[in-house]
Short mmCIF file of C-alpha atoms and ligand atoms in Angstrom, two decimals:
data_model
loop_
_atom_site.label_atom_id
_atom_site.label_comp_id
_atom_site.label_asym_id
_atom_site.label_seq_id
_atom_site.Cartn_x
_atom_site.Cartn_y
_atom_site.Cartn_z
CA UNK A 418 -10.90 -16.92 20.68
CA UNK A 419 -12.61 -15.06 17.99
CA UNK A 420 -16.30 -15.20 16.59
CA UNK A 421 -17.01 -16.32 13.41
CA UNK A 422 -20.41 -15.60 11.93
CA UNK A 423 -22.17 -18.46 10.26
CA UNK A 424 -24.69 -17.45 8.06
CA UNK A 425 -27.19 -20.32 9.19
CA UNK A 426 -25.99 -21.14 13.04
CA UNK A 427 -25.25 -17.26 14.11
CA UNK A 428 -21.81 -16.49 15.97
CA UNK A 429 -20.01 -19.45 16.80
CA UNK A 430 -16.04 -20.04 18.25
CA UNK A 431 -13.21 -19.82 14.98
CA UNK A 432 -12.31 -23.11 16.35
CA UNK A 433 -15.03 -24.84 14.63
CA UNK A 434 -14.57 -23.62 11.20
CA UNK A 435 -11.91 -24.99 8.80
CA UNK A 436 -10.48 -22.11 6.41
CA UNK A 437 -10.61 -23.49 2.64
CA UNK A 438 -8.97 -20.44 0.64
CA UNK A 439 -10.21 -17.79 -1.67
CA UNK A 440 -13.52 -17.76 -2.13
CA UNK A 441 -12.25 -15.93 -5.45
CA UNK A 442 -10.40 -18.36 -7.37
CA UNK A 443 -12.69 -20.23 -10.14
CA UNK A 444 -11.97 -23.51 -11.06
CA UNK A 445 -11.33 -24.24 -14.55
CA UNK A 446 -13.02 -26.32 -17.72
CA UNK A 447 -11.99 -29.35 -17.44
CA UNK A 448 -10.12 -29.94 -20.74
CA UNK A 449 -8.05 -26.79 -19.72
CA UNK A 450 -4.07 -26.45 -20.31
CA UNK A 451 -1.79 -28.09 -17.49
CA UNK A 452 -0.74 -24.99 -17.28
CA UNK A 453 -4.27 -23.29 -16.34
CA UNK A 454 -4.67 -26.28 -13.84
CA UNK A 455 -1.49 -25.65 -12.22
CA UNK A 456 -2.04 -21.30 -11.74
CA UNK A 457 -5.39 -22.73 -10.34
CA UNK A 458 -3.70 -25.09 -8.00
CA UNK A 459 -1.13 -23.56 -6.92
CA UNK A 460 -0.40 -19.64 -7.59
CA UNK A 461 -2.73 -16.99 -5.18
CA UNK A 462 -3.11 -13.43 -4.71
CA UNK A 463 -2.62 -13.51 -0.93
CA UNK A 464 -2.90 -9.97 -0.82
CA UNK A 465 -3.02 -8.11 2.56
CA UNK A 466 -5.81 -6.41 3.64
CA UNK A 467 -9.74 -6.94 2.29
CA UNK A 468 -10.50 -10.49 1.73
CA UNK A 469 -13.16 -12.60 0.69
CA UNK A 470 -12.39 -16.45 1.71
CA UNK A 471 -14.35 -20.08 1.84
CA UNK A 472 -14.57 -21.38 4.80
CA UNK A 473 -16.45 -24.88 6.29
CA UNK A 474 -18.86 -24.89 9.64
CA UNK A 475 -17.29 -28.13 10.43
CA UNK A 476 -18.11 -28.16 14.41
CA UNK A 477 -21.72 -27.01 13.75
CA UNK A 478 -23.98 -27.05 10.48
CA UNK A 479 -21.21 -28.15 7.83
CA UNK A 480 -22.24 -26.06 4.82
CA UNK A 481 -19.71 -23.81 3.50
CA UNK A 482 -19.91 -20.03 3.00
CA UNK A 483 -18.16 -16.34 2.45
CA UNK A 484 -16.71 -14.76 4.88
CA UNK A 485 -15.41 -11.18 4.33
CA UNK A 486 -12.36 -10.42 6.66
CA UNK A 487 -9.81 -8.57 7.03
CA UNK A 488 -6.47 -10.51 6.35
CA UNK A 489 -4.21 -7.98 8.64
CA UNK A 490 -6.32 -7.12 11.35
CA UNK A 491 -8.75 -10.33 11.27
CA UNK A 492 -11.78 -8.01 11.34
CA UNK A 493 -14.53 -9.91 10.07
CA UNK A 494 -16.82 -7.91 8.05
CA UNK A 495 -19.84 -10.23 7.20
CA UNK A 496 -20.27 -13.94 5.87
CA UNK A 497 -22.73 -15.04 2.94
CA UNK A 498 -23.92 -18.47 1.80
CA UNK A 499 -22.23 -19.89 -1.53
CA UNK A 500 -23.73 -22.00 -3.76
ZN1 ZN B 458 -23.17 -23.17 10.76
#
């Protein structure tokens, strides 16, 4: 299984993370168009290659953070706390 690194509990198992999409994507004003709420719903890059994605510590510390990987080869390049 492969190593994730938290940014507050150090390497840990992927198994106790829960992937929560692109840590790109900003969410919108709230009196925006349906239309702007459903491109942020709905419609993503999913590019290969360099990625930076949210993801959740749930089986340890449960704050979220960055994590920079790679989305062909799964390299993980780093993590950094949001918020
Ligand atoms: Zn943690």
């Amino acid at each position: 299984m492969q190593q994730f690194p938290c940014p507050f509990c150090g390497p840990r198992a992927e198994g106790e993370f829960r992937y929560a999409g692109d840590a790109g994507v900003k969410r919108p004003a709230r009196d925006c168009s349906d239309q702007e709420w459903a491109q942020y719903l709905y419609m993503r890059r999913n590019a290969k290659g360099a990625a930076r994605e949210l993801w959740i510590h749930t089986g340890g510390c449960g704050r979220w953070f960055a994590l920079a990987r790679d989305t062909v080869t799964h390299v993980v390049n780093g993590s950094e706390p949001i918020g």
